[in-house]
Amino acid sequence: MLRRTSWTWSVLFAGVTLLTRDVQACAVCVGWTGGQGADRGFYWSALLLTALPFAVVAVIGAWLVRAARRPRQAPATPEPVGPEKR
Amino acid sequence: MSRGTADAARLGMLIFLGSETMLFAGFVTAYLVFRLGAPVWPPPLQPRLPVGVTAVNTALLLLSGYTMWRALRAARHGDRAGMATGLVQTALLGAAFLAVQGYEWFRLLEFGLTASSGIYGGTFYALIGAHAVHVLGALTWLAIVLIGARWGRRTPQDHGSLSVLGMYWYFVVALWPFLYTLVYLA
């Protein structure tokens, strides 16, 4: 049983690796069809998407620093009622 | 809401808005690639976007940011009536913005601009539609807060939780002029 399963997997693996054809796929190769305009679009898009996470983290970090430096407010407790000390 | 809880809620909202920023950055960059790659934009035989009406709509949304700021300020000063008035004004302006957007879309659909009519319609509805969904979400949240205020469950002392709503509202308001300039004007 085990040998038959191994044999089946071997045939499948050989079929997948030997009988398939090469496919060229590239996420940014579409820029070639769009010419220089698309290249420019990819350039600015990559720049924006690279810079933005740093900006987001910087904003959150600045907010955390500001929140940590803010002085704690004293709890608003009412004045104790009682005889005045003289 | 205690100060520590309010700070945690604000931090959570800030992180959420960071992820939202990345979402819209993805939409904007996809739009940029398609737009700059196209030889002619808008493509031939596609309807032009209504720039004038949307400019007025932009003013409405910016005004709603101001009324939200007034509502938050009133809540900070313990002014319950001012808070409720500001929130109602914000909700009305947000609803007006969505109504005008819906009307615009209806007209564009009549002219044949659908999400599947081409890359122009697809990117337009993805980008502007994503923003409209966010405004709708903010409006729903605002309606829940208003109902709470109406039944006395929401008081100016809850301004910590209101400020979280305010952050979200400011985000959708601040994002819109950028999208308007990119999609309608540029």
PDB file of C-alpha atoms in Angstrom:
ATOM      1  CA  MET A   1       0.000   0.000   0.000  1.00  0.00           C
ATOM      2  CA  LEU A   2       2.781   2.380   1.029  1.00  0.00           C
ATOM      3  CA  ARG A   3       4.760   1.536  -2.095  1.00  0.00           C
ATOM      4  CA  ARG A   4       1.784   2.229  -4.322  1.00  0.00           C
ATOM      5  CA  THR A   5       1.209   5.620  -2.695  1.00  0.00           C
ATOM      6  CA  SER A   6       4.882   6.545  -3.107  1.00  0.00           C
ATOM      7  CA  TRP A   7       4.738   5.434  -6.735  1.00  0.00           C
ATOM      8  CA  THR A   8       1.650   7.603  -7.373  1.00  0.00           C
ATOM      9  CA  TRP A   9       3.279  10.632  -5.761  1.00  0.00           C
ATOM     10  CA  SER A  10       6.462  10.088  -7.739  1.00  0.00           C
ATOM     11  CA  VAL A  11       4.536   9.972 -11.026  1.00  0.00           C
ATOM     12  CA  LEU A  12       2.600  13.088 -10.088  1.00  0.00           C
ATOM     13  CA  PHE A  13       5.783  14.951  -9.094  1.00  0.00           C
ATOM     14  CA  ALA A  14       7.524  13.901 -12.300  1.00  0.00           C
ATOM     15  CA  GLY A  15       4.490  14.968 -14.328  1.00  0.00           C
ATOM     16  CA  VAL A  16       4.307  18.354 -12.693  1.00  0.00           C
ATOM     17  CA  THR A  17       8.013  19.065 -13.026  1.00  0.00           C
ATOM     18  CA  LEU A  18       8.651  17.618 -16.485  1.00  0.00           C
ATOM     19  CA  LEU A  19       5.467  18.215 -18.441  1.00  0.00           C
ATOM     20  CA  THR A  20       4.796  21.869 -17.529  1.00  0.00           C
ATOM     21  CA  ARG A  21       5.942  24.733 -19.677  1.00  0.00           C
ATOM     22  CA  ASP A  22       7.824  27.818 -18.527  1.00  0.00           C
ATOM     23  CA  VAL A  23       5.658  30.822 -17.784  1.00  0.00           C
ATOM     24  CA  GLN A  24       7.079  34.284 -17.459  1.00  0.00           C
ATOM     25  CA  ALA A  25       5.324  36.187 -14.734  1.00  0.00           C
ATOM     26  CA  CYS A  26       6.445  39.355 -13.135  1.00  0.00           C
ATOM     27  CA  ALA A  27       4.414  41.713 -10.996  1.00  0.00           C
ATOM     28  CA  VAL A  28       5.911  44.802 -12.559  1.00  0.00           C
ATOM     29  CA  CYS A  29       6.408  43.582 -16.147  1.00  0.00           C
ATOM     30  CA  VAL A  30       3.056  45.156 -17.039  1.00  0.00           C
ATOM     31  CA  GLY A  31       4.928  48.466 -16.943  1.00  0.00           C
ATOM     32  CA  TRP A  32       6.573  47.534 -20.198  1.00  0.00           C
ATOM     33  CA  THR A  33       3.217  47.465 -22.011  1.00  0.00           C
ATOM     34  CA  GLY A  34       2.291  50.852 -20.614  1.00  0.00           C
ATOM     35  CA  GLY A  35       5.492  52.531 -21.708  1.00  0.00           C
ATOM     36  CA  GLN A  36       7.199  55.326 -19.818  1.00  0.00           C
ATOM     37  CA  GLY A  37       3.998  56.536 -18.168  1.00  0.00           C
ATOM     38  CA  ALA A  38       3.430  53.215 -16.439  1.00  0.00           C
ATOM     39  CA  ASP A  39       7.092  53.103 -15.408  1.00  0.00           C
ATOM     40  CA  ARG A  40       6.626  56.491 -13.794  1.00  0.00           C
ATOM     41  CA  GLY A  41       3.452  55.211 -12.085  1.00  0.00           C
ATOM     42  CA  PHE A  42       5.316  52.209 -10.693  1.00  0.00           C
ATOM     43  CA  TYR A  43       8.186  54.408  -9.538  1.00  0.00           C
ATOM     44  CA  TRP A  44       5.990  56.813  -7.579  1.00  0.00           C
ATOM     45  CA  SER A  45       3.767  54.005  -6.277  1.00  0.00           C
ATOM     46  CA  ALA A  46       6.753  52.047  -4.965  1.00  0.00           C
ATOM     47  CA  LEU A  47       8.155  55.204  -3.406  1.00  0.00           C
ATOM     48  CA  LEU A  48       4.852  56.038  -1.687  1.00  0.00           C
ATOM     49  CA  LEU A  49       4.253  52.499  -0.431  1.00  0.00           C
ATOM     50  CA  THR A  50       7.814  52.301   0.888  1.00  0.00           C
ATOM     51  CA  ALA A  51       7.707  55.629   2.690  1.00  0.00           C
ATOM     52  CA  LEU A  52       4.190  55.419   4.107  1.00  0.00           C
ATOM     53  CA  PRO A  53       4.718  52.664   6.728  1.00  0.00           C
ATOM     54  CA  PHE A  54       7.599  54.694   8.184  1.00  0.00           C
ATOM     55  CA  ALA A  55       5.358  57.764   8.330  1.00  0.00           C
ATOM     56  CA  VAL A  56       2.554  55.770  10.019  1.00  0.00           C
ATOM     57  CA  VAL A  57       4.919  54.316  12.619  1.00  0.00           C
ATOM     58  CA  ALA A  58       6.436  57.775  13.199  1.00  0.00           C
ATOM     59  CA  VAL A  59       2.994  59.306  13.830  1.00  0.00           C
ATOM     60  CA  ILE A  60       2.019  56.530  16.264  1.00  0.00           C
ATOM     61  CA  GLY A  61       5.412  56.811  18.001  1.00  0.00           C
ATOM     62  CA  ALA A  62       5.067  60.592  18.330  1.00  0.00           C
ATOM     63  CA  TRP A  63       1.588  60.144  19.794  1.00  0.00           C
ATOM     64  CA  LEU A  64       2.905  57.610  22.332  1.00  0.00           C
ATOM     65  CA  VAL A  65       5.747  59.933  23.389  1.00  0.00           C
ATOM     66  CA  ARG A  66       3.297  62.822  23.733  1.00  0.00           C
ATOM     67  CA  ALA A  67       0.884  60.702  25.781  1.00  0.00           C
ATOM     68  CA  ALA A  68       3.709  59.516  28.072  1.00  0.00           C
ATOM     69  CA  ARG A  69       4.975  63.070  28.681  1.00  0.00           C
ATOM     70  CA  ARG A  70       1.534  64.481  29.411  1.00  0.00           C
ATOM     71  CA  PRO A  71       1.189  65.176  33.141  1.00  0.00           C
ATOM     72  CA  ARG A  72      -1.284  62.992  34.963  1.00  0.00           C
ATOM     73  CA  GLN A  73      -4.370  64.864  36.166  1.00  0.00           C
ATOM     74  CA  ALA A  74      -5.218  64.546  39.826  1.00  0.00           C
ATOM     75  CA  PRO A  75      -8.495  62.656  40.360  1.00  0.00           C
ATOM     76  CA  ALA A  76     -11.369  65.047  40.871  1.00  0.00           C
ATOM     77  CA  THR A  77     -12.306  64.137  44.426  1.00  0.00           C
ATOM     78  CA  PRO A  78     -14.595  66.445  46.405  1.00  0.00           C
ATOM     79  CA  GLU A  79     -13.239  68.367  49.357  1.00  0.00           C
ATOM     80  CA  PRO A  80     -13.825  66.476  52.616  1.00  0.00           C
ATOM     81  CA  VAL A  81     -16.612  68.000  54.609  1.00  0.00           C
ATOM     82  CA  GLY A  82     -15.790  68.600  58.234  1.00  0.00           C
ATOM     83  CA  PRO A  83     -14.821  71.161  60.863  1.00  0.00           C
ATOM     84  CA  GLU A  84     -12.278  73.669  59.657  1.00  0.00           C
ATOM     85  CA  LYS A  85      -8.852  73.518  61.257  1.00  0.00           C
ATOM     86  CA  ARG A  86      -7.752  76.752  62.775  1.00  0.00           C
TER      87      ARG A  86
ATOM     88  CA  MET B   1     -14.384  56.362  30.282  1.00  0.00           C
ATOM     89  CA  SER B   2     -11.222  56.731  32.413  1.00  0.00           C
ATOM     90  CA  ARG B   3      -8.195  58.485  31.007  1.00  0.00           C
ATOM     91  CA  GLY B   4      -6.203  55.266  30.671  1.00  0.00           C
ATOM     92  CA  THR B   5      -9.047  53.567  28.819  1.00  0.00           C
ATOM     93  CA  ALA B   6      -9.525  56.613  26.599  1.00  0.00           C
ATOM     94  CA  ASP B   7      -5.805  56.664  25.766  1.00  0.00           C
ATOM     95  CA  ALA B   8      -5.889  52.952  24.924  1.00  0.00           C
ATOM     96  CA  ALA B   9      -8.938  53.509  22.701  1.00  0.00           C
ATOM     97  CA  ARG B  10      -7.215  56.431  20.958  1.00  0.00           C
ATOM     98  CA  LEU B  11      -4.085  54.356  20.401  1.00  0.00           C
ATOM     99  CA  GLY B  12      -6.201  51.521  19.009  1.00  0.00           C
ATOM    100  CA  MET B  13      -7.947  53.927  16.660  1.00  0.00           C
ATOM    101  CA  LEU B  14      -4.592  55.408  15.625  1.00  0.00           C
ATOM    102  CA  ILE B  15      -3.273  51.949  14.707  1.00  0.00           C
ATOM    103  CA  PHE B  16      -6.514  51.201  12.852  1.00  0.00           C
ATOM    104  CA  LEU B  17      -6.214  54.480  10.939  1.00  0.00           C
ATOM    105  CA  GLY B  18      -2.623  53.541  10.076  1.00  0.00           C
ATOM    106  CA  SER B  19      -3.878  50.333   8.463  1.00  0.00           C
ATOM    107  CA  GLU B  20      -6.618  52.295   6.708  1.00  0.00           C
ATOM    108  CA  THR B  21      -3.980  54.684   5.361  1.00  0.00           C
ATOM    109  CA  MET B  22      -2.124  51.717   3.880  1.00  0.00           C
ATOM    110  CA  LEU B  23      -5.366  50.379   2.366  1.00  0.00           C
ATOM    111  CA  PHE B  24      -6.061  53.672   0.610  1.00  0.00           C
ATOM    112  CA  ALA B  25      -2.399  53.971  -0.378  1.00  0.00           C
ATOM    113  CA  GLY B  26      -2.793  50.615  -2.150  1.00  0.00           C
ATOM    114  CA  PHE B  27      -5.873  51.875  -4.008  1.00  0.00           C
ATOM    115  CA  VAL B  28      -4.192  55.173  -4.894  1.00  0.00           C
ATOM    116  CA  THR B  29      -1.027  53.541  -6.183  1.00  0.00           C
ATOM    117  CA  ALA B  30      -3.034  51.085  -8.315  1.00  0.00           C
ATOM    118  CA  TYR B  31      -4.948  54.071  -9.698  1.00  0.00           C
ATOM    119  CA  LEU B  32      -1.669  55.915 -10.417  1.00  0.00           C
ATOM    120  CA  VAL B  33      -0.174  52.961 -12.282  1.00  0.00           C
ATOM    121  CA  PHE B  34      -3.265  52.499 -14.459  1.00  0.00           C
ATOM    122  CA  ARG B  35      -3.717  56.182 -15.045  1.00  0.00           C
ATOM    123  CA  LEU B  36      -0.121  57.021 -15.914  1.00  0.00           C
ATOM    124  CA  GLY B  37       0.105  53.883 -18.058  1.00  0.00           C
ATOM    125  CA  ALA B  38      -2.956  54.805 -20.115  1.00  0.00           C
ATOM    126  CA  PRO B  39      -2.256  56.748 -23.325  1.00  0.00           C
ATOM    127  CA  VAL B  40      -5.434  58.861 -22.832  1.00  0.00           C
ATOM    128  CA  TRP B  41      -7.214  59.520 -19.519  1.00  0.00           C
ATOM    129  CA  PRO B  42     -10.185  59.384 -19.219  1.00  0.00           C
ATOM    130  CA  PRO B  43     -10.384  56.753 -21.954  1.00  0.00           C
ATOM    131  CA  PRO B  44     -12.380  57.736 -25.053  1.00  0.00           C
ATOM    132  CA  LEU B  45     -16.204  57.412 -24.930  1.00  0.00           C
ATOM    133  CA  GLN B  46     -16.247  57.444 -21.135  1.00  0.00           C
ATOM    134  CA  PRO B  47     -18.304  60.050 -19.253  1.00  0.00           C
ATOM    135  CA  ARG B  48     -16.547  62.943 -17.536  1.00  0.00           C
ATOM    136  CA  LEU B  49     -16.817  63.153 -13.755  1.00  0.00           C
ATOM    137  CA  PRO B  50     -18.992  65.916 -12.262  1.00  0.00           C
ATOM    138  CA  VAL B  51     -16.322  68.261 -10.905  1.00  0.00           C
ATOM    139  CA  GLY B  52     -18.580  71.167  -9.852  1.00  0.00           C
ATOM    140  CA  VAL B  53     -21.145  69.206  -7.852  1.00  0.00           C
ATOM    141  CA  THR B  54     -18.390  67.240  -6.157  1.00  0.00           C
ATOM    142  CA  ALA B  55     -16.631  70.495  -5.224  1.00  0.00           C
ATOM    143  CA  VAL B  56     -19.784  71.569  -3.361  1.00  0.00           C
ATOM    144  CA  ASN B  57     -19.940  68.106  -1.821  1.00  0.00           C
ATOM    145  CA  THR B  58     -16.314  68.479  -0.713  1.00  0.00           C
ATOM    146  CA  ALA B  59     -17.240  71.722   1.022  1.00  0.00           C
ATOM    147  CA  LEU B  60     -20.077  69.908   2.833  1.00  0.00           C
ATOM    148  CA  LEU B  61     -17.734  67.225   4.105  1.00  0.00           C
ATOM    149  CA  LEU B  62     -15.124  69.762   5.214  1.00  0.00           C
ATOM    150  CA  LEU B  63     -17.863  71.652   7.038  1.00  0.00           C
ATOM    151  CA  SER B  64     -18.828  68.420   8.805  1.00  0.00           C
ATOM    152  CA  GLY B  65     -15.242  68.250  10.099  1.00  0.00           C
ATOM    153  CA  TYR B  66     -15.735  71.706  11.612  1.00  0.00           C
ATOM    154  CA  THR B  67     -19.059  70.774  13.225  1.00  0.00           C
ATOM    155  CA  MET B  68     -17.460  67.621  14.664  1.00  0.00           C
ATOM    156  CA  TRP B  69     -14.676  69.788  16.117  1.00  0.00           C
ATOM    157  CA  ARG B  70     -17.347  72.031  17.714  1.00  0.00           C
ATOM    158  CA  ALA B  71     -19.152  68.976  19.127  1.00  0.00           C
ATOM    159  CA  LEU B  72     -15.936  67.657  20.666  1.00  0.00           C
ATOM    160  CA  ARG B  73     -15.095  71.063  22.114  1.00  0.00           C
ATOM    161  CA  ALA B  74     -18.578  71.325  23.633  1.00  0.00           C
ATOM    162  CA  ALA B  75     -18.192  67.829  25.130  1.00  0.00           C
ATOM    163  CA  ARG B  76     -14.848  68.812  26.678  1.00  0.00           C
ATOM    164  CA  HIS B  77     -16.480  71.853  28.295  1.00  0.00           C
ATOM    165  CA  GLY B  78     -19.422  69.819  29.602  1.00  0.00           C
ATOM    166  CA  ASP B  79     -21.905  71.491  27.254  1.00  0.00           C
ATOM    167  CA  ARG B  80     -24.381  68.708  26.526  1.00  0.00           C
ATOM    168  CA  ALA B  81     -26.670  70.750  24.258  1.00  0.00           C
ATOM    169  CA  GLY B  82     -23.717  72.021  22.208  1.00  0.00           C
ATOM    170  CA  MET B  83     -22.370  68.487  21.890  1.00  0.00           C
ATOM    171  CA  ALA B  84     -25.719  67.131  20.672  1.00  0.00           C
ATOM    172  CA  THR B  85     -26.171  70.036  18.226  1.00  0.00           C
ATOM    173  CA  GLY B  86     -22.683  69.571  16.799  1.00  0.00           C
ATOM    174  CA  LEU B  87     -23.201  65.832  16.394  1.00  0.00           C
ATOM    175  CA  VAL B  88     -26.582  66.301  14.668  1.00  0.00           C
ATOM    176  CA  GLN B  89     -25.078  68.883  12.285  1.00  0.00           C
ATOM    177  CA  THR B  90     -22.189  66.527  11.528  1.00  0.00           C
ATOM    178  CA  ALA B  91     -24.573  63.632  10.856  1.00  0.00           C
ATOM    179  CA  LEU B  92     -26.745  65.760   8.553  1.00  0.00           C
ATOM    180  CA  LEU B  93     -23.739  67.021   6.576  1.00  0.00           C
ATOM    181  CA  GLY B  94     -22.317  63.496   6.296  1.00  0.00           C
ATOM    182  CA  ALA B  95     -25.692  62.154   5.130  1.00  0.00           C
ATOM    183  CA  ALA B  96     -25.941  64.983   2.579  1.00  0.00           C
ATOM    184  CA  PHE B  97     -22.469  64.127   1.283  1.00  0.00           C
ATOM    185  CA  LEU B  98     -23.450  60.482   0.842  1.00  0.00           C
ATOM    186  CA  ALA B  99     -26.764  61.388  -0.799  1.00  0.00           C
ATOM    187  CA  VAL B 100     -25.049  63.618  -3.373  1.00  0.00           C
ATOM    188  CA  GLN B 101     -22.431  60.912  -3.996  1.00  0.00           C
ATOM    189  CA  GLY B 102     -25.204  58.365  -4.512  1.00  0.00           C
ATOM    190  CA  TYR B 103     -26.979  60.666  -6.968  1.00  0.00           C
ATOM    191  CA  GLU B 104     -23.714  61.228  -8.858  1.00  0.00           C
ATOM    192  CA  TRP B 105     -23.115  57.502  -9.096  1.00  0.00           C
ATOM    193  CA  PHE B 106     -26.661  56.940 -10.305  1.00  0.00           C
ATOM    194  CA  ARG B 107     -26.071  59.443 -13.128  1.00  0.00           C
ATOM    195  CA  LEU B 108     -22.695  57.929 -14.009  1.00  0.00           C
ATOM    196  CA  LEU B 109     -24.252  54.463 -14.159  1.00  0.00           C
ATOM    197  CA  GLU B 110     -26.899  55.873 -16.503  1.00  0.00           C
ATOM    198  CA  PHE B 111     -24.092  57.167 -18.742  1.00  0.00           C
ATOM    199  CA  GLY B 112     -22.587  53.679 -18.819  1.00  0.00           C
ATOM    200  CA  LEU B 113     -19.752  54.056 -16.316  1.00  0.00           C
ATOM    201  CA  THR B 114     -19.873  50.829 -14.324  1.00  0.00           C
ATOM    202  CA  ALA B 115     -17.235  49.007 -12.300  1.00  0.00           C
ATOM    203  CA  SER B 116     -16.917  46.431 -15.077  1.00  0.00           C
ATOM    204  CA  SER B 117     -16.988  48.862 -18.018  1.00  0.00           C
ATOM    205  CA  GLY B 118     -13.221  49.227 -17.975  1.00  0.00           C
ATOM    206  CA  ILE B 119     -10.224  50.222 -15.907  1.00  0.00           C
ATOM    207  CA  TYR B 120     -11.551  53.798 -15.640  1.00  0.00           C
ATOM    208  CA  GLY B 121     -14.824  52.716 -13.999  1.00  0.00           C
ATOM    209  CA  GLY B 122     -13.136  49.983 -11.982  1.00  0.00           C
ATOM    210  CA  THR B 123     -10.574  52.261 -10.362  1.00  0.00           C
ATOM    211  CA  PHE B 124     -13.113  55.055  -9.870  1.00  0.00           C
ATOM    212  CA  TYR B 125     -15.626  52.891  -8.023  1.00  0.00           C
ATOM    213  CA  ALA B 126     -12.925  51.086  -6.027  1.00  0.00           C
ATOM    214  CA  LEU B 127     -11.295  54.278  -4.768  1.00  0.00           C
ATOM    215  CA  ILE B 128     -14.297  56.553  -4.344  1.00  0.00           C
ATOM    216  CA  GLY B 129     -16.507  53.627  -3.268  1.00  0.00           C
ATOM    217  CA  ALA B 130     -14.061  52.638  -0.528  1.00  0.00           C
ATOM    218  CA  HIS B 131     -14.206  56.187   0.810  1.00  0.00           C
ATOM    219  CA  ALA B 132     -18.005  56.234   0.647  1.00  0.00           C
ATOM    220  CA  VAL B 133     -18.142  52.968   2.620  1.00  0.00           C
ATOM    221  CA  HIS B 134     -15.946  54.584   5.267  1.00  0.00           C
ATOM    222  CA  VAL B 135     -18.206  57.635   5.460  1.00  0.00           C
ATOM    223  CA  LEU B 136     -21.192  55.292   5.805  1.00  0.00           C
ATOM    224  CA  GLY B 137     -19.420  53.444   8.630  1.00  0.00           C
ATOM    225  CA  ALA B 138     -18.616  56.712  10.405  1.00  0.00           C
ATOM    226  CA  LEU B 139     -22.200  57.857   9.937  1.00  0.00           C
ATOM    227  CA  THR B 140     -23.548  54.622  11.444  1.00  0.00           C
ATOM    228  CA  TRP B 141     -21.245  55.032  14.440  1.00  0.00           C
ATOM    229  CA  LEU B 142     -22.354  58.657  14.771  1.00  0.00           C
ATOM    230  CA  ALA B 143     -26.014  57.582  14.665  1.00  0.00           C
ATOM    231  CA  ILE B 144     -25.387  55.097  17.498  1.00  0.00           C
ATOM    232  CA  VAL B 145     -23.706  57.834  19.557  1.00  0.00           C
ATOM    233  CA  LEU B 146     -26.579  60.228  18.837  1.00  0.00           C
ATOM    234  CA  ILE B 147     -29.177  57.667  19.917  1.00  0.00           C
ATOM    235  CA  GLY B 148     -27.154  57.195  23.094  1.00  0.00           C
ATOM    236  CA  ALA B 149     -27.097  60.965  23.645  1.00  0.00           C
ATOM    237  CA  ARG B 150     -30.847  61.177  23.015  1.00  0.00           C
ATOM    238  CA  TRP B 151     -31.610  58.586  25.677  1.00  0.00           C
ATOM    239  CA  GLY B 152     -29.181  60.095  28.148  1.00  0.00           C
ATOM    240  CA  ARG B 153     -26.642  57.305  27.979  1.00  0.00           C
ATOM    241  CA  ARG B 154     -24.074  59.552  26.332  1.00  0.00           C
ATOM    242  CA  THR B 155     -23.008  62.594  28.303  1.00  0.00           C
ATOM    243  CA  PRO B 156     -20.230  65.153  27.785  1.00  0.00           C
ATOM    244  CA  GLN B 157     -18.260  63.176  30.392  1.00  0.00           C
ATOM    245  CA  ASP B 158     -17.883  60.481  27.707  1.00  0.00           C
ATOM    246  CA  HIS B 159     -15.795  62.799  25.554  1.00  0.00           C
ATOM    247  CA  GLY B 160     -12.975  60.223  25.599  1.00  0.00           C
ATOM    248  CA  SER B 161     -15.015  57.816  23.488  1.00  0.00           C
ATOM    249  CA  LEU B 162     -16.371  60.711  21.425  1.00  0.00           C
ATOM    250  CA  SER B 163     -12.840  61.784  20.602  1.00  0.00           C
ATOM    251  CA  VAL B 164     -12.194  58.311  19.110  1.00  0.00           C
ATOM    252  CA  LEU B 165     -15.197  58.808  16.830  1.00  0.00           C
ATOM    253  CA  GLY B 166     -13.862  62.280  16.071  1.00  0.00           C
ATOM    254  CA  MET B 167     -10.497  60.803  14.989  1.00  0.00           C
ATOM    255  CA  TYR B 168     -12.250  58.498  12.552  1.00  0.00           C
ATOM    256  CA  TRP B 169     -14.414  61.306  11.227  1.00  0.00           C
ATOM    257  CA  TYR B 170     -11.403  63.599  10.755  1.00  0.00           C
ATOM    258  CA  PHE B 171      -9.681  60.793   8.842  1.00  0.00           C
ATOM    259  CA  VAL B 172     -12.513  60.379   6.322  1.00  0.00           C
ATOM    260  CA  VAL B 173     -12.831  64.178   6.002  1.00  0.00           C
ATOM    261  CA  ALA B 174      -9.089  64.748   5.538  1.00  0.00           C
ATOM    262  CA  LEU B 175      -8.795  61.942   3.005  1.00  0.00           C
ATOM    263  CA  TRP B 176     -11.505  63.247   0.710  1.00  0.00           C
ATOM    264  CA  PRO B 177      -9.860  66.463  -0.659  1.00  0.00           C
ATOM    265  CA  PHE B 178      -6.836  64.369  -1.598  1.00  0.00           C
ATOM    266  CA  LEU B 179      -8.992  61.814  -3.446  1.00  0.00           C
ATOM    267  CA  TYR B 180     -11.056  64.564  -5.073  1.00  0.00           C
ATOM    268  CA  THR B 181      -7.937  66.304  -6.369  1.00  0.00           C
ATOM    269  CA  LEU B 182      -6.437  63.043  -7.624  1.00  0.00           C
ATOM    270  CA  VAL B 183      -9.517  61.537  -9.289  1.00  0.00           C
ATOM    271  CA  TYR B 184     -11.632  64.547 -10.310  1.00  0.00           C
ATOM    272  CA  LEU B 185      -9.203  67.433 -10.850  1.00  0.00           C
ATOM    273  CA  ALA B 186      -5.767  66.064 -11.814  1.00  0.00           C
TER     274      ALA B 186
END
